mmCIF file with all atom_site columns, C-alpha atoms in Angstrom:
data_model
loop_
_atom_site.group_PDB
_atom_site.id
_atom_site.type_symbol
_atom_site.label_atom_id
_atom_site.label_alt_id
_atom_site.label_comp_id
_atom_site.label_asym_id
_atom_site.label_entity_id
_atom_site.label_seq_id
_atom_site.pdbx_PDB_ins_code
_atom_site.Cartn_x
_atom_site.Cartn_y
_atom_site.Cartn_z
_atom_site.occupancy
_atom_site.B_iso_or_equiv
_atom_site.pdbx_formal_charge
_atom_site.auth_seq_id
_atom_site.auth_comp_id
_atom_site.auth_asym_id
_atom_site.auth_atom_id
_atom_site.pdbx_PDB_model_num
ATOM 1  C CA . MET A 1 1  ? -4.394  18.356  19.314  1.00 72.00 ? 269 MET A CA 1
ATOM 2  C CA . ASN A 1 2  ? -2.621  17.269  22.504  1.00 87.00 ? 270 ASN A CA 1
ATOM 3  C CA . GLN A 1 3  ? 0.684   15.386  22.530  1.00 88.00 ? 271 GLN A CA 1
ATOM 4  C CA . ASP A 1 4  ? -0.812  11.930  23.232  1.00 90.00 ? 272 ASP A CA 1
ATOM 5  C CA . LYS A 1 5  ? -3.273  12.322  20.387  1.00 90.00 ? 273 LYS A CA 1
ATOM 6  C CA . ARG A 1 6  ? -0.483  13.461  18.049  1.00 91.00 ? 274 ARG A CA 1
ATOM 7  C CA . GLN A 1 7  ? 1.605   10.432  18.930  1.00 94.00 ? 275 GLN A CA 1
ATOM 8  C CA . ALA A 1 8  ? -1.343  8.085   18.377  1.00 95.00 ? 276 ALA A CA 1
ATOM 9  C CA . TYR A 1 9  ? -2.060  9.761   15.036  1.00 95.00 ? 277 TYR A CA 1
ATOM 10 C CA . TRP A 1 10 ? 1.568   9.428   13.972  1.00 95.00 ? 278 TRP A CA 1
ATOM 11 C CA . ARG A 1 11 ? 1.668   5.756   15.072  1.00 97.00 ? 279 ARG A CA 1
ATOM 12 C CA . ALA A 1 12 ? -1.452  5.015   13.019  1.00 96.00 ? 280 ALA A CA 1
ATOM 13 C CA . ASN A 1 13 ? 0.007   6.866   10.048  1.00 96.00 ? 281 ASN A CA 1
ATOM 14 C CA . THR A 1 14 ? 3.365   5.084   10.158  1.00 97.00 ? 282 THR A CA 1
ATOM 15 C CA . ALA A 1 15 ? 1.702   1.686   10.730  1.00 98.00 ? 283 ALA A CA 1
ATOM 16 C CA . LEU A 1 16 ? -0.370  2.192   7.595   1.00 98.00 ? 284 LEU A CA 1
ATOM 17 C CA . ILE A 1 17 ? 2.681   3.232   5.596   1.00 97.00 ? 285 ILE A CA 1
ATOM 18 C CA . ARG A 1 18 ? 4.686   0.263   6.937   1.00 98.00 ? 286 ARG A CA 1
ATOM 19 C CA . ASN A 1 19 ? 1.957   -2.217  6.016   1.00 98.00 ? 287 ASN A CA 1
ATOM 20 C CA . LEU A 1 20 ? 1.534   -0.805  2.525   1.00 97.00 ? 288 LEU A CA 1
ATOM 21 C CA . LEU A 1 21 ? 5.301   -0.868  1.990   1.00 97.00 ? 289 LEU A CA 1
ATOM 22 C CA . ILE A 1 22 ? 5.349   -4.536  3.020   1.00 97.00 ? 290 ILE A CA 1
ATOM 23 C CA . VAL A 1 23 ? 2.723   -5.289  0.363   1.00 96.00 ? 291 VAL A CA 1
ATOM 24 C CA . TRP A 1 24 ? 4.703   -3.215  -2.157  1.00 95.00 ? 292 TRP A CA 1
ATOM 25 C CA . ALA A 1 25 ? 7.915   -5.133  -1.348  1.00 94.00 ? 293 ALA A CA 1
ATOM 26 C CA . LEU A 1 26 ? 6.186   -8.513  -1.600  1.00 94.00 ? 294 LEU A CA 1
ATOM 27 C CA . VAL A 1 27 ? 4.702   -7.691  -4.978  1.00 93.00 ? 295 VAL A CA 1
ATOM 28 C CA . SER A 1 28 ? 7.730   -5.970  -6.476  1.00 92.00 ? 296 SER A CA 1
ATOM 29 C CA . LEU A 1 29 ? 10.523  -8.133  -5.079  1.00 92.00 ? 297 LEU A CA 1
ATOM 30 C CA . VAL A 1 30 ? 9.043   -11.498 -4.196  1.00 92.00 ? 298 VAL A CA 1
ATOM 31 C CA . PHE A 1 31 ? 6.363   -12.075 -6.828  1.00 89.00 ? 299 PHE A CA 1
ATOM 32 C CA . SER A 1 32 ? 7.936   -10.126 -9.675  1.00 88.00 ? 300 SER A CA 1
ATOM 33 C CA . ILE A 1 33 ? 11.580  -11.173 -9.204  1.00 91.00 ? 301 ILE A CA 1
ATOM 34 C CA . LEU A 1 34 ? 12.238  -14.000 -6.748  1.00 93.00 ? 302 LEU A CA 1
ATOM 35 C CA . LEU A 1 35 ? 9.249   -16.210 -7.584  1.00 92.00 ? 303 LEU A CA 1
ATOM 36 C CA . VAL A 1 36 ? 8.987   -15.387 -11.280 1.00 91.00 ? 304 VAL A CA 1
ATOM 37 C CA . GLN A 1 37 ? 10.121  -18.851 -12.452 1.00 93.00 ? 305 GLN A CA 1
ATOM 38 C CA . PRO A 1 38 ? 7.666   -20.872 -10.326 1.00 94.00 ? 306 PRO A CA 1
ATOM 39 C CA . LEU A 1 39 ? 4.867   -18.427 -11.181 1.00 93.00 ? 307 LEU A CA 1
ATOM 40 C CA . ASN A 1 40 ? 5.626   -18.833 -14.887 1.00 94.00 ? 308 ASN A CA 1
ATOM 41 C CA . ASN A 1 41 ? 4.229   -22.380 -14.611 1.00 94.00 ? 309 ASN A CA 1
ATOM 42 C CA . ILE A 1 42 ? 0.798   -20.766 -14.204 1.00 94.00 ? 310 ILE A CA 1
ATOM 43 C CA . ARG A 1 43 ? -0.751  -19.311 -17.337 1.00 94.00 ? 311 ARG A CA 1
ATOM 44 C CA . LEU A 1 44 ? -2.964  -16.213 -17.339 1.00 86.00 ? 312 LEU A CA 1
ATOM 45 C CA . GLY A 1 45 ? -4.661  -15.718 -20.686 1.00 88.00 ? 313 GLY A CA 1
ATOM 46 C CA . GLY A 1 46 ? -1.882  -17.652 -22.406 1.00 91.00 ? 314 GLY A CA 1
ATOM 47 C CA . VAL A 1 47 ? 0.849   -15.562 -20.762 1.00 92.00 ? 315 VAL A CA 1
ATOM 48 C CA . PRO A 1 48 ? 3.127   -16.903 -17.995 1.00 94.00 ? 316 PRO A CA 1
ATOM 49 C CA . PHE A 1 49 ? 1.846   -15.488 -14.697 1.00 93.00 ? 317 PHE A CA 1
ATOM 50 C CA . GLY A 1 50 ? 5.316   -14.509 -13.433 1.00 91.00 ? 318 GLY A CA 1
ATOM 51 C CA . PHE A 1 51 ? 5.908   -12.423 -16.538 1.00 92.00 ? 319 PHE A CA 1
ATOM 52 C CA . TRP A 1 52 ? 2.428   -10.894 -16.326 1.00 91.00 ? 320 TRP A CA 1
ATOM 53 C CA . MET A 1 53 ? 2.920   -10.085 -12.642 1.00 90.00 ? 321 MET A CA 1
ATOM 54 C CA . ALA A 1 54 ? 6.236   -8.355  -13.336 1.00 89.00 ? 322 ALA A CA 1
ATOM 55 C CA . GLN A 1 55 ? 4.851   -6.365  -16.269 1.00 89.00 ? 323 GLN A CA 1
ATOM 56 C CA . GLN A 1 56 ? 1.205   -5.628  -15.458 1.00 91.00 ? 324 GLN A CA 1
ATOM 57 C CA . GLY A 1 57 ? 0.077   -7.135  -12.166 1.00 90.00 ? 325 GLY A CA 1
ATOM 58 C CA . SER A 1 58 ? 2.494   -5.138  -10.052 1.00 92.00 ? 326 SER A CA 1
ATOM 59 C CA . ILE A 1 59 ? 1.267   -1.894  -11.633 1.00 94.00 ? 327 ILE A CA 1
ATOM 60 C CA . PHE A 1 60 ? -2.349  -2.789  -10.773 1.00 95.00 ? 328 PHE A CA 1
ATOM 61 C CA . VAL A 1 61 ? -1.328  -3.541  -7.190  1.00 95.00 ? 329 VAL A CA 1
ATOM 62 C CA . PHE A 1 62 ? 0.626   -0.273  -6.897  1.00 96.00 ? 330 PHE A CA 1
ATOM 63 C CA . VAL A 1 63 ? -2.328  1.797   -8.131  1.00 97.00 ? 331 VAL A CA 1
ATOM 64 C CA . GLY A 1 64 ? -4.551  -0.098  -5.698  1.00 97.00 ? 332 GLY A CA 1
ATOM 65 C CA . LEU A 1 65 ? -2.153  0.747   -2.864  1.00 97.00 ? 333 LEU A CA 1
ATOM 66 C CA . ILE A 1 66 ? -2.540  4.446   -3.681  1.00 97.00 ? 334 ILE A CA 1
ATOM 67 C CA . PHE A 1 67 ? -6.310  4.208   -3.318  1.00 98.00 ? 335 PHE A CA 1
ATOM 68 C CA . VAL A 1 68 ? -6.042  2.142   -0.126  1.00 98.00 ? 336 VAL A CA 1
ATOM 69 C CA . TYR A 1 69 ? -3.669  4.732   1.345   1.00 98.00 ? 337 TYR A CA 1
ATOM 70 C CA . ALA A 1 70 ? -5.982  7.622   0.463   1.00 97.00 ? 338 ALA A CA 1
ATOM 71 C CA . VAL A 1 71 ? -9.074  5.957   1.942   1.00 97.00 ? 339 VAL A CA 1
ATOM 72 C CA . GLN A 1 72 ? -7.304  4.756   5.088   1.00 97.00 ? 340 GLN A CA 1
ATOM 73 C CA . MET A 1 73 ? -5.626  8.121   5.731   1.00 96.00 ? 341 MET A CA 1
ATOM 74 C CA . ASP A 1 74 ? -8.998  9.818   5.395   1.00 95.00 ? 342 ASP A CA 1
ATOM 75 C CA . LYS A 1 75 ? -10.351 7.467   8.079   1.00 95.00 ? 343 LYS A CA 1
ATOM 76 C CA . ILE A 1 76 ? -7.335  8.108   10.323  1.00 95.00 ? 344 ILE A CA 1
ATOM 77 C CA . ASP A 1 77 ? -7.659  11.886  9.827   1.00 94.00 ? 345 ASP A CA 1
ATOM 78 C CA . ARG A 1 78 ? -11.342 11.782  10.789  1.00 93.00 ? 346 ARG A CA 1
ATOM 79 C CA . LYS A 1 79 ? -10.643 9.535   13.792  1.00 93.00 ? 347 LYS A CA 1
ATOM 80 C CA . TYR A 1 80 ? -8.059  11.951  15.197  1.00 91.00 ? 348 TYR A CA 1
ATOM 81 C CA . GLY A 1 81 ? -9.850  15.128  14.146  1.00 88.00 ? 349 GLY A CA 1
ATOM 82 C CA . VAL A 1 82 ? -7.269  16.247  11.625  1.00 86.00 ? 350 VAL A CA 1
ATOM 83 C CA . ASN A 1 83 ? -8.822  18.614  9.141   1.00 75.00 ? 351 ASN A CA 1
ATOM 84 C CA . ARG A 1 84 ? -6.810  19.808  6.158   1.00 67.00 ? 352 ARG A CA 1
ATOM 85 C CA . ARG A 1 85 ? -9.296  22.532  5.256   1.00 63.00 ? 353 ARG A CA 1
ATOM 86 C CA . SER A 1 86 ? -8.519  25.941  6.658   1.00 49.00 ? 354 SER A CA 1
ATOM 87 C CA . LYS A 1 87 ? -11.382 28.022  7.998   1.00 47.00 ? 355 LYS A CA 1
#
């Protein structure tokens, strides 16, 4: 892989990580801590939504982020011809 292609691959990789970390920060800090009181006015199955988001919802989002990362990195690897299998 030439230098330009490596740099493009690394930019795509870091952009994906940055975007997923932004989602992680929004869910963990904003929705689960900073906005917990306003979100508690919404009920989800009889439970205040802010509480549910802090206890369960954030975990669902975090697991989803793992799958999104795996799928997107696979696409980036294929786009730039990165193959982890040794021949």
